[in-house]
Every structure is written in C-alpha cells, then in structure tokens.
Amino acid sequence: MKKVFEKQRVTDFESKECSGCGLCENVCPKGCITMSEDSLGYKRPLIDDSNCIDCGLCSKQCVIVHPTETITPMTTSAAVRSNKDKIKLSSSGGVFAAIAEHLISKGWMVAGCIIDADLNPRHILTDDVKELRRMYGSKYVQSDTNGIYKSVKDAIKSGKKVLFSGTPCQVAAVKRYTKSNENLLTIEVICHGVPNVKMFHSSLELYNKVSIKDFLFRDKGQGWTFNNLIVYKNGSVKKINHRLSSYMTYFLEGETYRDSCYECPYAKSERGADITIGDFWGIVGRRADLKEKIDIEKGVSCLLVNSERGKTVVESCGIEQYTVSYEDIKDGNEPLNHPSRHTDKRSVILTEWRKRMNWAEVNQYWKKHDFKLSYLIWSSIPVSLQHKIRLLLGKR
C-alpha cells in the first residue's frame, strides 16, 4: 500500500524518515535548506524560515518518504576484475574500478565518495583517473553530498555522460534530481547503514588524528576483510584489525547507523540503480566450485545488473562474471533481504556517545563489554593463514 504523507516540510519528518542524502538541500528553490548536525551528529535538514515559501517541494521530492522505483535484477553473478594486479586497489573484486576506468577512457565523468585531505568523506565529480582512484574502497561513514547532484546535472547538460556511485538513497536522489537522464548511469553499493562523520573523526582521535594523512577502511594488504590502515604524515603506517576497533565493531554489528537505515525502503531484493555491487560473502559455502576459477583470497564481488544500460557497460569493462543464483548472493548480504537491525546495545552506545560527543567514551564501554583476548590472538596470525582458516570454517 502506498504511504500517505501530508507533512509539508522535511523538518516535519521524524528522524527515521530522513537518510541525510541532501536532495532537499538541492531542490529548494529559495536555497534556504542546509544539512546540519543533530544532537548525535547525524546530518538533517535545517530550514531558514525567513526565506521559506512553504512550497512543499522538499517533502515531495524526498526519496525516503516517496521512494523511487525499484526492479528485480536481470542477471546476478560472482565477479572479479580481469586485471588481477589492480584488484588489490579495491575492497572486494574491483568491479567499480574496472567500470569507472573504462568509462573515463571513453570520455565519461564519474561521481563517487573520497576521503579528502581533511579526512572528510565527500562526493566529487571527476574525469581524472588519479582522482578516480581515491574513490576505490569502501567508506563506512556517511559522505557529504553537498553540491554533487547539481554538478552531475550540469555535466549532463554540457553533453557529458556521468557514472554516479553511492548508497541506494544517494542513487535515488541523483536519479530524481536529474529526472533519470539517459546520460546518467548509476551504481549502488549494498549498504547496511551509515555512522556519522563526527563519530568517525572522534574515533580517529584515539590514533592521534592530527598526524593522520590518510585512512583506509579496508586494507587489502591485510586480506579480504574489514581491517583498517592509517597512513601518518611522517610516512609511518598503523594496521588495525577490525576486531580491535570499537568503531568497526559497532559498525559491523549495526549499532551506530542513523535511524532511517533500520527502516530503509531500498533494503530489499528489488534494486534502484542500473548496477548493484558488494562483497560476495559466503561464496565458498554457496558455490564451492568457484574456488577453482577465482582467487578468492584477493576478494570477490557480487554483481547485480538491473538494466539494459548496465548490462551493456558491464560487458565491455574487463570483468570476469560467473553466473550464480540471486539466493546465493542474498544469503550473505542482509540488505538485499531487509533493513539492518540493531540490539538494545545501540541505546547504550548512543548514550555514551551523547555525553560529550567523544568516541573515547564509547571506546571505554567497548573495552569493558566487547573486547576479547581471542581477537588480539587472531590479529597476530599471518594473513595467509587467516585466509585458510576462514575457508575451512566456511567464512568466505
């Protein structure tokens, strides 16, 4: 049943009805909406009442309250980039990188999330391969989309073709903003949910944030997993096993996402982008035969092609595809079945966070309640042996 919604402005929405995608900020004809942090640091729209004309466009265009159309995938496969040397640059099988590089070589522009010099996750638009490489790899924090939808629309108006990569709500937003222009191709990541930037930055204070030059959420040098890598300004590096990170622990357990992520209208089997990508977790258990065809230790993507445009592009980008059932993929990817869930622990974590908006409070809670000595022991095991153990236990 279609949801009936009569609220006039986005500031009338409950927190669960706002994904922070920023579309309302872009569509406001008076420019009176800005994305501002709420009491927990999550971005939500703020309206300048002195300029608002109560046109209602912000609420009418909302992609959460009024979701965009979704469809059943045309094809589903396990996928890896044909250029094996470049797979290590990506979090899983290198599908996004292969597509994006190919399209830039054909004169396209690409929009996606980077971690900038100030360690801020934000969307940029580029036709430069060097800039493009900053988009590779997962970012487990909400990106700043300020201005990106307009930049994409302007590029299309100038005659450019654009590939946009983002979370499902961001993809829905750019499609709505550009009216699904035929020169826009979209790739969505399988998204569990997003913590906010203030949480991310505060967690980096535990590692001397002011001295950090770059941060990788998933360092392939530590295997196909969720381990972080910090690069310091003095050239030194620090490897962080995700089990020894309170930020990653609570991200992976689904306890720190914004409220809307637990009721996301795009977390289901039907998809909204031309192409959907993610990790193919559980590939060994579901398709053991592929161990002979894919170097699983380097990472494997799941690839859902949802449109003819997506199919045409994927077939020309140097991607090896192995047909699998959609059930095989959904088995290891919760958001293809339903929105993420949290436990009662979430309220405790957010209470600790709210005290001073200091991740150190949350980290202390983690040390007392969720740190285990076994995690420290596991982190000392060589990466190659960890991979073999995961295979034996059916964890890949």
GROMACS .gro file of C-alpha atoms in nm, residues 67-281:
model
  215
   67PRO     CA    1   1.086   0.609  -0.273
   68THR     CA    2   1.193   0.581  -0.634
   69GLU     CA    3   1.107   0.279  -0.847
   70THR     CA    4   1.297  -0.046  -0.788
   71ILE     CA    5   1.321  -0.353  -1.008
   72THR     CA    6   1.429  -0.717  -0.992
   73PRO     CA    7   1.786  -0.774  -1.115
   74MET     CA    8   1.827  -0.904  -1.469
   75THR     CA    9   2.145  -1.101  -1.400
   76THR     CA   10   2.335  -1.199  -1.085
   77SER     CA   11   2.696  -1.312  -1.076
   78ALA     CA   12   3.019  -1.350  -0.887
   79ALA     CA   13   3.263  -1.106  -1.044
   80VAL     CA   14   3.628  -1.005  -1.040
   81ARG     CA   15   3.830  -0.760  -1.238
   82SER     CA   16   4.021  -0.926  -1.523
   83ASN     CA   17   4.334  -0.725  -1.439
   84LYS     CA   18   4.440  -0.921  -1.131
   85ASP     CA   19   4.718  -0.679  -1.037
   86LYS     CA   20   4.464  -0.399  -0.985
   87ILE     CA   21   4.220  -0.594  -0.767
   88LYS     CA   22   4.430  -0.513  -0.461
   89LEU     CA   23   4.330  -0.145  -0.503
   90SER     CA   24   3.966  -0.231  -0.431
   91SER     CA   25   3.778  -0.365  -0.128
   92SER     CA   26   3.648  -0.678  -0.300
   93GLY     CA   27   3.663  -0.784  -0.666
   94GLY     CA   28   3.737  -0.447  -0.827
   95VAL     CA   29   3.414  -0.418  -1.028
   96PHE     CA   30   3.355  -0.046  -0.969
   97ALA     CA   31   3.715   0.038  -1.055
   98ALA     CA   32   3.701  -0.161  -1.380
   99ILE     CA   33   3.378   0.008  -1.489
  100ALA     CA   34   3.482   0.358  -1.386
  101GLU     CA   35   3.825   0.344  -1.551
  102HIS     CA   36   3.675   0.211  -1.873
  103LEU     CA   37   3.410   0.484  -1.888
  104ILE     CA   38   3.659   0.763  -1.819
  105SER     CA   39   3.867   0.631  -2.109
  106LYS     CA   40   3.553   0.678  -2.321
  107GLY     CA   41   3.510   1.041  -2.215
  108TRP     CA   42   3.269   0.994  -1.924
  109MET     CA   43   3.284   1.164  -1.584
  110VAL     CA   44   3.250   0.973  -1.257
  111ALA     CA   45   3.098   1.082  -0.926
  112GLY     CA   46   3.180   0.895  -0.608
  113CYS     CA   47   3.299   0.921  -0.249
  114ILE     CA   48   3.656   1.001  -0.147
  115ILE     CA   49   3.829   1.068   0.185
  116ASP     CA   50   3.977   1.414   0.136
  117ALA     CA   51   4.288   1.573   0.287
  118ASP     CA   52   4.092   1.671   0.598
  119LEU     CA   53   3.970   1.311   0.636
  120ASN     CA   54   3.619   1.412   0.533
  121PRO     CA   55   3.417   1.163   0.327
  122ARG     CA   56   3.260   1.354   0.040
  123HIS     CA   57   3.137   1.305  -0.314
  124ILE     CA   58   3.329   1.456  -0.603
  125LEU     CA   59   3.290   1.452  -0.982
  126THR     CA   60   3.595   1.391  -1.199
  127ASP     CA   61   3.728   1.270  -1.532
  128ASP     CA   62   4.081   1.226  -1.395
  129VAL     CA   63   4.192   0.868  -1.329
  130LYS     CA   64   4.421   0.979  -1.045
  131GLU     CA   65   4.126   1.143  -0.870
  132LEU     CA   66   3.910   0.841  -0.952
  133ARG     CA   67   4.138   0.609  -0.757
  134ARG     CA   68   4.053   0.798  -0.440
  135MET     CA   69   3.700   0.659  -0.481
  136TYR     CA   70   3.819   0.298  -0.463
  137GLY     CA   71   3.748   0.107  -0.146
  138SER     CA   72   3.458   0.114   0.098
  139LYS     CA   73   3.391   0.411   0.327
  140TYR     CA   74   3.197   0.314   0.638
  141VAL     CA   75   3.070   0.663   0.718
  142GLN     CA   76   2.816   0.892   0.556
  143SER     CA   77   2.956   1.108   0.278
  144ASP     CA   78   2.890   1.477   0.221
  145THR     CA   79   2.684   1.518  -0.099
  146ASN     CA   80   2.666   1.898  -0.088
  147GLY     CA   81   2.660   2.023  -0.448
  148ILE     CA   82   2.718   1.686  -0.613
  149TYR     CA   83   2.371   1.641  -0.760
  150LYS     CA   84   2.388   1.984  -0.926
  151SER     CA   85   2.740   1.911  -1.054
  152VAL     CA   86   2.616   1.587  -1.212
  153LYS     CA   87   2.316   1.762  -1.368
  154ASP     CA   88   2.534   2.044  -1.504
  155ALA     CA   89   2.781   1.795  -1.653
  156ILE     CA   90   2.497   1.613  -1.829
  157LYS     CA   91   2.358   1.942  -1.960
  158SER     CA   92   2.701   2.021  -2.105
  159GLY     CA   93   2.689   1.697  -2.306
  160LYS     CA   94   2.885   1.469  -2.074
  161LYS     CA   95   2.785   1.117  -1.973
  162VAL     CA   96   2.815   1.054  -1.599
  163LEU     CA   97   2.858   0.746  -1.382
  164PHE     CA   98   2.733   0.806  -1.027
  165SER     CA   99   2.828   0.571  -0.743
  166GLY     CA  100   2.678   0.584  -0.396
  167THR     CA  101   2.443   0.433  -0.143
  168PRO     CA  102   2.090   0.341  -0.261
  169CYS     CA  103   1.936   0.659  -0.117
  170GLN     CA  104   2.203   0.875  -0.282
  171VAL     CA  105   2.144   0.699  -0.613
  172ALA     CA  106   1.770   0.756  -0.577
  173ALA     CA  107   1.840   1.123  -0.506
  174VAL     CA  108   2.059   1.182  -0.812
  175LYS     CA  109   1.813   0.998  -1.035
  176ARG     CA  110   1.528   1.214  -0.910
  177TYR     CA  111   1.731   1.533  -0.938
  178THR     CA  112   1.833   1.460  -1.299
  179LYS     CA  113   1.497   1.303  -1.387
  180SER     CA  114   1.678   0.977  -1.468
  181ASN     CA  115   1.855   1.134  -1.765
  182GLU     CA  116   1.963   0.883  -2.028
  183ASN     CA  117   2.322   1.005  -1.994
  184LEU     CA  118   2.332   0.908  -1.625
  185LEU     CA  119   2.443   0.557  -1.525
  186THR     CA  120   2.417   0.459  -1.159
  187ILE     CA  121   2.599   0.209  -0.940
  188GLU     CA  122   2.478   0.146  -0.585
  189VAL     CA  123   2.674  -0.029  -0.314
  190ILE     CA  124   2.496  -0.282  -0.095
  191CYS     CA  125   2.456  -0.062   0.210
  192HIS     CA  126   2.397  -0.176   0.567
  193GLY     CA  127   2.378   0.177   0.707
  194VAL     CA  128   2.596   0.474   0.798
  195PRO     CA  129   2.752   0.619   1.114
  196ASN     CA  130   2.816   0.993   1.102
  197VAL     CA  131   3.132   1.191   1.032
  198LYS     CA  132   3.160   1.325   1.386
  199MET     CA  133   3.177   0.966   1.516
  200PHE     CA  134   3.441   0.879   1.256
  201HIS     CA  135   3.658   1.182   1.328
  202SER     CA  136   3.626   1.137   1.703
  203SER     CA  137   3.730   0.771   1.673
  204LEU     CA  138   4.044   0.883   1.487
  205GLU     CA  139   4.144   1.089   1.790
  206LEU     CA  140   4.232   0.755   1.950
  207TYR     CA  141   4.512   0.732   1.692
  208ASN     CA  142   4.636   1.095   1.700
  209LYS     CA  143   4.408   1.233   1.427
  210VAL     CA  144   4.611   1.550   1.369
  211SER     CA  145   4.906   1.336   1.249
  212ILE     CA  146   4.700   1.121   1.006
  213LYS     CA  147   4.743   1.175   0.634
  214ASP     CA  148   4.510   0.905   0.503
  215PHE     CA  149   4.276   0.636   0.628
  216LEU     CA  150   4.173   0.315   0.451
  217PHE     CA  151   3.869   0.137   0.586
  218ARG     CA  152   3.972  -0.186   0.414
  219ASP     CA  153   4.338  -0.258   0.356
  220LYS     CA  154   4.384  -0.542   0.106
  221GLY     CA  155   4.734  -0.592   0.239
  222GLN     CA  156   4.564  -0.749   0.541
  223GLY     CA  157   4.347  -0.978   0.329
  224TRP     CA  158   3.989  -0.967   0.203
  225THR     CA  159   3.836  -0.843   0.524
  226PHE     CA  160   3.750  -0.522   0.714
  227ASN     CA  161   4.090  -0.430   0.857
  228ASN     CA  162   4.186  -0.061   0.857
  229LEU     CA  163   4.511   0.111   0.766
  230ILE     CA  164   4.626   0.450   0.891
  231VAL     CA  165   4.892   0.639   0.695
  232TYR     CA  166   5.062   0.909   0.902
  233LYS     CA  167   5.209   1.232   0.771
  234ASN     CA  168   5.559   1.118   0.872
  235GLY     CA  169   5.530   0.814   0.643
  236SER     CA  170   5.464   0.553   0.910
  237VAL     CA  171   5.159   0.327   0.896
  238LYS     CA  172   4.940   0.153   1.150
  239LYS     CA  173   4.739  -0.160   1.076
  240ILE     CA  174   4.417  -0.203   1.274
  241ASN     CA  175   4.241  -0.536   1.290
  242HIS     CA  176   3.869  -0.461   1.275
  243ARG     CA  177   3.808  -0.678   1.583
  244LEU     CA  178   4.034  -0.443   1.778
  245SER     CA  179   3.848  -0.130   1.668
  246SER     CA  180   3.543  -0.016   1.863
  247TYR     CA  181   3.431   0.191   1.563
  248MET     CA  182   3.440  -0.109   1.326
  249THR     CA  183   3.295  -0.344   1.589
  250TYR     CA  184   2.982  -0.136   1.633
  251PHE     CA  185   2.957  -0.059   1.263
  252LEU     CA  186   2.967  -0.428   1.170
  253GLU     CA  187   2.719  -0.511   1.445
  254GLY     CA  188   2.483  -0.246   1.311
  255GLU     CA  189   2.463  -0.037   1.628
  256THR     CA  190   2.570   0.309   1.506
  257TYR     CA  191   2.368   0.378   1.192
  258ARG     CA  192   2.124   0.666   1.158
  259ASP     CA  193   1.761   0.583   1.245
  260SER     CA  194   1.645   0.571   0.883
  261CYS     CA  195   1.885   0.287   0.800
  262TYR     CA  196   1.679   0.047   1.010
  263GLU     CA  197   1.371   0.120   0.801
  264CYS     CA  198   1.538   0.178   0.464
  265PRO     CA  199   1.291   0.137   0.172
  266TYR     CA  200   1.578   0.029  -0.055
  267ALA     CA  201   1.699  -0.263   0.160
  268LYS     CA  202   1.518  -0.535  -0.030
  269SER     CA  203   1.552  -0.770  -0.326
  270GLU     CA  204   1.442  -0.514  -0.585
  271ARG     CA  205   1.710  -0.259  -0.671
  272GLY     CA  206   1.709   0.105  -0.777
  273ALA     CA  207   2.037   0.151  -0.966
  274ASP     CA  208   2.150   0.027  -1.306
  275ILE     CA  209   2.415  -0.183  -1.130
  276THR     CA  210   2.444  -0.311  -0.773
  277ILE     CA  211   2.778  -0.422  -0.625
  278GLY     CA  212   2.905  -0.559  -0.297
  279ASP     CA  213   3.115  -0.832  -0.139
  280PHE     CA  214   3.019  -1.188  -0.221
  281TRP     CA  215   3.030  -1.313   0.135
   0.00000   0.00000   0.00000
